[in-house]
Short mmCIF file of C-alpha atoms in Angstrom, two decimals:
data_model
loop_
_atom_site.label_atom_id
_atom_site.label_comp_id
_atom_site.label_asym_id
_atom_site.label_seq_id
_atom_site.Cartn_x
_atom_site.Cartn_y
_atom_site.Cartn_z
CA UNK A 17 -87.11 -18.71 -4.97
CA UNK A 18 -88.76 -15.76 -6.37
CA UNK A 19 -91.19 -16.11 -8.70
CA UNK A 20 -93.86 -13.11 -10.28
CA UNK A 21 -97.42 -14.48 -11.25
CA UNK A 22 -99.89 -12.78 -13.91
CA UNK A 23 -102.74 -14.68 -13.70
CA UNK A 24 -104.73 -13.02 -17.25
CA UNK A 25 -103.00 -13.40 -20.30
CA UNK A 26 -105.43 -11.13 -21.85
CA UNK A 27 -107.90 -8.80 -20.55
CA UNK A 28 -110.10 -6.18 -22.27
CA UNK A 29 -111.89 -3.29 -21.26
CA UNK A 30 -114.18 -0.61 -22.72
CA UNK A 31 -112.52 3.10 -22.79
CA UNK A 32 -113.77 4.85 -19.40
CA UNK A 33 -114.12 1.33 -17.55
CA UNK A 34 -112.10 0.69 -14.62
CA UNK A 35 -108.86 -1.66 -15.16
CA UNK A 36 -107.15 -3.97 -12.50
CA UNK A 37 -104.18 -6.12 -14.02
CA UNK A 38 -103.37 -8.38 -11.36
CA UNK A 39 -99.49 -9.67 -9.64
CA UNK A 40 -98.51 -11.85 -6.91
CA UNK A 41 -95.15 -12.63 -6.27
CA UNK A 42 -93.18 -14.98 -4.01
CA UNK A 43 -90.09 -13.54 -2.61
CA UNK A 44 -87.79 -14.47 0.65
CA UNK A 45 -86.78 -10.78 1.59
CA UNK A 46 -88.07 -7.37 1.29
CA UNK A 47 -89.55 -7.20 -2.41
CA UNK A 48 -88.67 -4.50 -5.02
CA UNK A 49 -91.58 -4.45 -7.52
CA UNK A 50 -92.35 -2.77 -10.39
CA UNK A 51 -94.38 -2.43 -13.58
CA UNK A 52 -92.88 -2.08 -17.10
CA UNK A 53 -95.12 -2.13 -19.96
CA UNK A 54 -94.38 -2.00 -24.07
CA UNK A 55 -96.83 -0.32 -26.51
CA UNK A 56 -96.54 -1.88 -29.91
CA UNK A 57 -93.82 -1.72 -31.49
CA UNK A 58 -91.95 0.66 -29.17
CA UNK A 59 -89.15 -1.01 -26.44
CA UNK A 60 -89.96 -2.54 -22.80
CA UNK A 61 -90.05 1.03 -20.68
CA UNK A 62 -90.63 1.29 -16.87
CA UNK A 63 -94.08 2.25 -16.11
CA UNK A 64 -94.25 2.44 -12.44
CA UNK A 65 -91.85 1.27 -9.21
CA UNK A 66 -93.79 0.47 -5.94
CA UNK A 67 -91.16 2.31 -4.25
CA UNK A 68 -92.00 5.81 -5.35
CA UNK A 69 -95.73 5.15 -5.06
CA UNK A 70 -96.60 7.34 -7.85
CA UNK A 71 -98.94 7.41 -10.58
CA UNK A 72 -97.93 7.23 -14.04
CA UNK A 73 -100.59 8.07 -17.07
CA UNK A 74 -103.35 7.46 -14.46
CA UNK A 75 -102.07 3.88 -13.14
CA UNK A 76 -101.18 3.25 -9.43
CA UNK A 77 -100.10 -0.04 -7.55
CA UNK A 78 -99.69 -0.58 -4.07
CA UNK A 79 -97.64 -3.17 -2.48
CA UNK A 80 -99.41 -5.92 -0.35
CA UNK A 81 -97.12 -7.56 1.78
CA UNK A 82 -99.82 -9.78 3.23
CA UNK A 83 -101.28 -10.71 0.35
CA UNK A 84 -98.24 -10.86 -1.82
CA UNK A 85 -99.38 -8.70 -4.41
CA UNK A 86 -98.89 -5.42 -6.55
CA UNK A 87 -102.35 -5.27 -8.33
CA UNK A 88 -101.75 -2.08 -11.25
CA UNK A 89 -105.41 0.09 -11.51
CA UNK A 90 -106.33 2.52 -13.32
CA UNK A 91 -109.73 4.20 -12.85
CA UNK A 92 -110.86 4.95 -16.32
CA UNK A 93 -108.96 2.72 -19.10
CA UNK A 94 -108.38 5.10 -22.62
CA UNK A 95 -107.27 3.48 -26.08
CA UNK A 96 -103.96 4.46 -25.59
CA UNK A 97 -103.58 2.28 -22.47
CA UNK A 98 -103.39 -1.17 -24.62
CA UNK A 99 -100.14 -2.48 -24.46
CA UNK A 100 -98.29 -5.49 -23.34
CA UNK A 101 -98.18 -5.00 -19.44
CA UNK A 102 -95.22 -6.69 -16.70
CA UNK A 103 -94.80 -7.19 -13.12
CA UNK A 104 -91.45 -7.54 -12.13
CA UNK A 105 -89.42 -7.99 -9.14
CA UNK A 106 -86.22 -7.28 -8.23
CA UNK A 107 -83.69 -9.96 -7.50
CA UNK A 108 -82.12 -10.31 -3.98
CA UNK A 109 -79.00 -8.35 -2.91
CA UNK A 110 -80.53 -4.47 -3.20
CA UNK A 111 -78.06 -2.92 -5.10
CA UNK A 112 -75.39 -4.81 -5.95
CA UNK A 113 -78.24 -6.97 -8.55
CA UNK A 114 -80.30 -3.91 -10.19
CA UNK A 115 -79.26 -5.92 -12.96
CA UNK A 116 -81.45 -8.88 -12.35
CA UNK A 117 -85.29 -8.53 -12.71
CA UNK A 118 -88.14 -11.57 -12.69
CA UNK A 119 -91.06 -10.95 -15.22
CA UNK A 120 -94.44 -12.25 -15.39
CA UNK A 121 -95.66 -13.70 -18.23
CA UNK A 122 -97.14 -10.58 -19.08
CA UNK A 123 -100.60 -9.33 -19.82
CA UNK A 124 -101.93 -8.25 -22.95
CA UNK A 125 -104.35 -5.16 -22.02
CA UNK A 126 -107.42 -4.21 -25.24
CA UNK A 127 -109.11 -1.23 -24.46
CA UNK A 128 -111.96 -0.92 -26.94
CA UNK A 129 -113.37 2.11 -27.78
CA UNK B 9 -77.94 9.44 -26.47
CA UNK B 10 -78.28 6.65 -28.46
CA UNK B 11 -79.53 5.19 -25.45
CA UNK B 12 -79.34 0.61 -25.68
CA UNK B 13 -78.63 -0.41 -29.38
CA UNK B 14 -79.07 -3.82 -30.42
CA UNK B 15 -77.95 -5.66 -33.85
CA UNK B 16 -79.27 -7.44 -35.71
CA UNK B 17 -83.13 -6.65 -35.63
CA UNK B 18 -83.44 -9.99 -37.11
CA UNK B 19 -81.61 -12.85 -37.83
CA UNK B 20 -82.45 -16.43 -38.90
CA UNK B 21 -79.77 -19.14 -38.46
CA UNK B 22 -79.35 -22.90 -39.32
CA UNK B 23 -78.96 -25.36 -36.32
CA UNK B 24 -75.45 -25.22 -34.91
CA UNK B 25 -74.43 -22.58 -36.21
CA UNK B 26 -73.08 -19.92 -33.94
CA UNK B 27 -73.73 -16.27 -33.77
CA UNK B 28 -73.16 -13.06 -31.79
CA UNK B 29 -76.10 -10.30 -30.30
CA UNK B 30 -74.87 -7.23 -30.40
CA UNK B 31 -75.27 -4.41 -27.10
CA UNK B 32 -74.26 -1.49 -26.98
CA UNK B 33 -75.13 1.39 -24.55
CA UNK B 34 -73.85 4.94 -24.43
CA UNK B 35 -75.21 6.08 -20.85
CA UNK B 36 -72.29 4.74 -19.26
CA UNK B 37 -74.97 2.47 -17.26
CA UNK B 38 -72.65 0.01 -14.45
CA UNK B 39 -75.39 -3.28 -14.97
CA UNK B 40 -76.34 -4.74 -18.40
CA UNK B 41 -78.29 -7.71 -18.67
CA UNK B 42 -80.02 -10.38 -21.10
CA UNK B 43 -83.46 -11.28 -21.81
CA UNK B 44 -85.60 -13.46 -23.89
CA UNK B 45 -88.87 -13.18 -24.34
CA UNK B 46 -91.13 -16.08 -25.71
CA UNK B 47 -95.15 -16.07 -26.16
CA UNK B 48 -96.57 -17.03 -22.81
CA UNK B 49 -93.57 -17.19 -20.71
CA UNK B 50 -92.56 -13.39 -20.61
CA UNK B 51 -89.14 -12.48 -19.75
CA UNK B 52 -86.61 -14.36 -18.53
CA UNK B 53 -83.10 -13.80 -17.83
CA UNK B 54 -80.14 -15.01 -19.53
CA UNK B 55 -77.05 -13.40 -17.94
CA UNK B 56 -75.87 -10.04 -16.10
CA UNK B 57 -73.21 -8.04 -15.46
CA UNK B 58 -72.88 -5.59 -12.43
CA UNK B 59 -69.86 -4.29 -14.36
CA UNK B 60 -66.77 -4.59 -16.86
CA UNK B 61 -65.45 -7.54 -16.26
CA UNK B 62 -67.98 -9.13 -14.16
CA UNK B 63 -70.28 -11.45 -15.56
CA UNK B 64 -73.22 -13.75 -13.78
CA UNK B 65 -75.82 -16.39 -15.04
CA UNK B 66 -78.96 -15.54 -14.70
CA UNK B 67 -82.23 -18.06 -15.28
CA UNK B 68 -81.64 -19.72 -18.21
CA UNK B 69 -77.85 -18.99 -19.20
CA UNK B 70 -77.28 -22.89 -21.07
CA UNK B 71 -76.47 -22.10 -24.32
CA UNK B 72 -75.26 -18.56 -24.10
CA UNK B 73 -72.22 -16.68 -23.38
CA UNK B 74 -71.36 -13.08 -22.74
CA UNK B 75 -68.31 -11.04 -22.06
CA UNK B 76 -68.08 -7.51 -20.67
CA UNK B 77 -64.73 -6.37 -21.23
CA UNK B 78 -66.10 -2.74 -21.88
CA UNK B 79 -68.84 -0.68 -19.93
CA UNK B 80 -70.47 0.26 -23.12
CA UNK B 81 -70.98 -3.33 -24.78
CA UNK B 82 -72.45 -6.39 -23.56
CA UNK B 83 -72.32 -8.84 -26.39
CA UNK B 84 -74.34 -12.01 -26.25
CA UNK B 85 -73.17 -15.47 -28.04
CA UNK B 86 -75.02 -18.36 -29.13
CA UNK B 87 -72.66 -21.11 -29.22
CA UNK B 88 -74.36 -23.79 -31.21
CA UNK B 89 -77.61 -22.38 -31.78
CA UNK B 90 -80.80 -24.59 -31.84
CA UNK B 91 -84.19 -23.93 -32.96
CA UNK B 92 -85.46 -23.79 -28.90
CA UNK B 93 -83.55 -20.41 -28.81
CA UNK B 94 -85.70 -18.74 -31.59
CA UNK B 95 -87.35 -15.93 -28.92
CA UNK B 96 -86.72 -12.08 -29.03
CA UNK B 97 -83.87 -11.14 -26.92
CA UNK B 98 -83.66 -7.82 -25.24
CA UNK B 99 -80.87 -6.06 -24.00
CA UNK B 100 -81.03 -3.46 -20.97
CA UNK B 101 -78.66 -1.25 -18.94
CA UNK B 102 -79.39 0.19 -15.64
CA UNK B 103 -77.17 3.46 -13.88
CA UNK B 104 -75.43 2.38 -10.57
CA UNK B 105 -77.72 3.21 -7.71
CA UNK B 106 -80.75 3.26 -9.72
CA UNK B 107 -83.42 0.45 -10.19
CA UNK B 108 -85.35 1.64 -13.62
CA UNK B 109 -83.54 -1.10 -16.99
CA UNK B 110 -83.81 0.95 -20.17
CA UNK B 111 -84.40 -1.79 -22.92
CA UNK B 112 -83.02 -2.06 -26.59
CA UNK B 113 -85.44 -2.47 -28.92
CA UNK B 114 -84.62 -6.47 -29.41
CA UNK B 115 -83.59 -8.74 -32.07
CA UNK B 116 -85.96 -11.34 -33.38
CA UNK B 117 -83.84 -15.04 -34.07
CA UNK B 118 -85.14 -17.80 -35.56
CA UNK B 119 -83.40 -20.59 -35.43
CA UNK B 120 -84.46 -23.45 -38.11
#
């Protein structure tokens, strides 16, 4: 079964520190991963998809395989980066289930100025 | 675009009583799905559709129906509700061939 694991509920950072919010995930096939995050009070938006390794407001993850992870880093945290942060993984059957995602439990990210 | 609507932003119901969630999404998005999200457990899914007329459980579907008779609305109903459903639920749609869900902006239930 699959199954996404956010090991720190909460983490907090100074403004210019480096930031690591850390995912591991246990999946059968060949994973589709991705980060959402939601500021407060604004909706649940897609921050990031492993797929396209981009980077998005500073923040990169790379996909793992052998370690089972997809790790999202930034380099120097700002303010503006404390939000409500989730792994999630796509369920199995590629395209036919882009309707099915599995969250972590989330982690709450402080940056303090 | 409207983009996903949800209503109501917040409701608060007795125990077994029953209620309808509202979704409604004007992207003409194929999937729409369910979530709820309580403290310390994240998101979890409730049920999905891959399209009108199609309908699938998801994770924790007891106590929940939906319906998708249109591509625009995915409505979500609480049968009898009890107070272990209070949780925000979230509504999302996603285009066919695409993998990013655009969220609704959730409805808070409390369930006494």
């Amino acid at each position: 079964a699959q199954r996404v694991t956010q090991p720190e509920k909460l983490l907090s950072v100074f403004k210019g520190a480096p930031v690591e919010l850390k995912c591991n995930y246990s999946y059968s096939g060949s994973p589709e991963l991705f980060w959402y995050v939601q500021y407060s009070r604004q909706r649940l938006q897609l921050l990031l998809r492993h797929i396209s390794r981009e980077s998005i407001k500073g923040f990169t993850a790379d996909l793992n395989k052998g370690e089972t992870s997809f790790h999202l880093k930034k380099p120097f945290a700002q303010e503006e980066d404390s939000a409500m942060y989730y792994c999630a993984l796509s369920g199995p059957g590629g395209g036919s289930t882009l309707g099915r995602l599995y969250f972590g439990r989330g982690t709450q990210l402080t940056v303090w100025p | 675009n409207a983009g996903v609507t949800q209503t109501p932003k917040f409701q608060v119901l007795k125990t077994g009583q029953s209620m309808t969630l509202q979704c409604a999404q004007d992207m003409n998005h194929e999937y729409m799905s369910w979530y709820r999200q309580d403290p310390g457990m994240g998101l979890r899914l409730i049920h999905y559709s891959v399209g009108a007329g199609i309908t699938d459980q998801g994770e924790v579907p007891n106590g929940y129906n939906v319906s998708r008779s249109t591509t625009e609305d995915f409505p979500l109903r609480l049968l009898s509700a009890a107070p272990s459903q209070t949780s925000v639920y979230f509504c999302a749609s996603t285009p066919h061939g695409a993998d990013t869900q655009y969220f609704g902006p959730g409805t808070r239930l409390t369930v006494l």
